Coordinates of C-alpha atoms in Angstrom, one line a residue:
M42 CA 208.8 199.4 216.3
E43 CA 206.0 201.9 215.3
S44 CA 204.3 201.6 212.0
T45 CA 204.6 204.5 209.6
K46 CA 201.4 203.5 207.8
P47 CA 198.5 205.8 208.7
N48 CA 195.5 204.4 210.6
T49 CA 193.0 203.7 207.9
K50 CA 190.0 205.1 209.8
E51 CA 191.9 208.3 210.6
W52 CA 193.1 208.6 207.1
Q53 CA 189.6 208.3 205.7
Q54 CA 188.3 210.9 208.1
T55 CA 191.1 213.3 207.0
L56 CA 190.2 212.7 203.3
D57 CA 186.5 213.3 204.1
A58 CA 187.3 216.5 205.9
L59 CA 189.4 217.8 203.0
E60 CA 186.6 217.0 200.6
S61 CA 184.1 219.0 202.8
V62 CA 186.5 221.9 202.8
A63 CA 186.9 221.8 199.0
K64 CA 183.1 222.0 198.8
G65 CA 183.0 225.0 201.1
K66 CA 181.4 223.1 204.0
V67 CA 183.3 224.7 206.9
V68 CA 182.5 226.3 210.2
D69 CA 183.7 229.9 210.9
A70 CA 186.6 229.9 213.3
S71 CA 185.0 232.6 215.4
E72 CA 182.0 230.4 216.0
V73 CA 184.2 227.5 217.1
H74 CA 186.1 229.8 219.5
K75 CA 182.8 231.1 221.0
W76 CA 181.7 227.5 221.5
L77 CA 185.0 226.3 223.0
N78 CA 185.1 229.3 225.3
S79 CA 181.6 228.5 226.6
W80 CA 182.6 225.0 227.8
G81 CA 182.2 224.5 231.5
T82 CA 180.2 227.7 231.9
D83 CA 176.5 228.1 232.9
N84 CA 175.8 229.2 229.3
E85 CA 177.5 226.4 227.4
L86 CA 176.7 226.7 223.7
E87 CA 175.7 224.0 221.2
A88 CA 178.4 223.0 218.8
P89 CA 178.4 225.1 215.6
T90 CA 177.4 223.5 212.4
C91 CA 178.2 224.0 208.8
K92 CA 176.1 226.4 206.9
K93 CA 174.0 225.1 204.1
D94 CA 175.2 225.9 200.6
D95 CA 172.5 228.6 200.1
E96 CA 173.7 230.4 203.3
I97 CA 177.3 230.7 202.3

């Protein structure tokens, strides 16, 4: 029988992510798409990062 209780580590990561979003710390979806589309190519990009508060 499977447990319906969420995995504690995964739940904490979800809460942390939601807190980051609430603070405006997000990565633009287009940047994520560019990065993902570069996977496996000769010009693979570095993972995008959140902008600093003063860059938003």
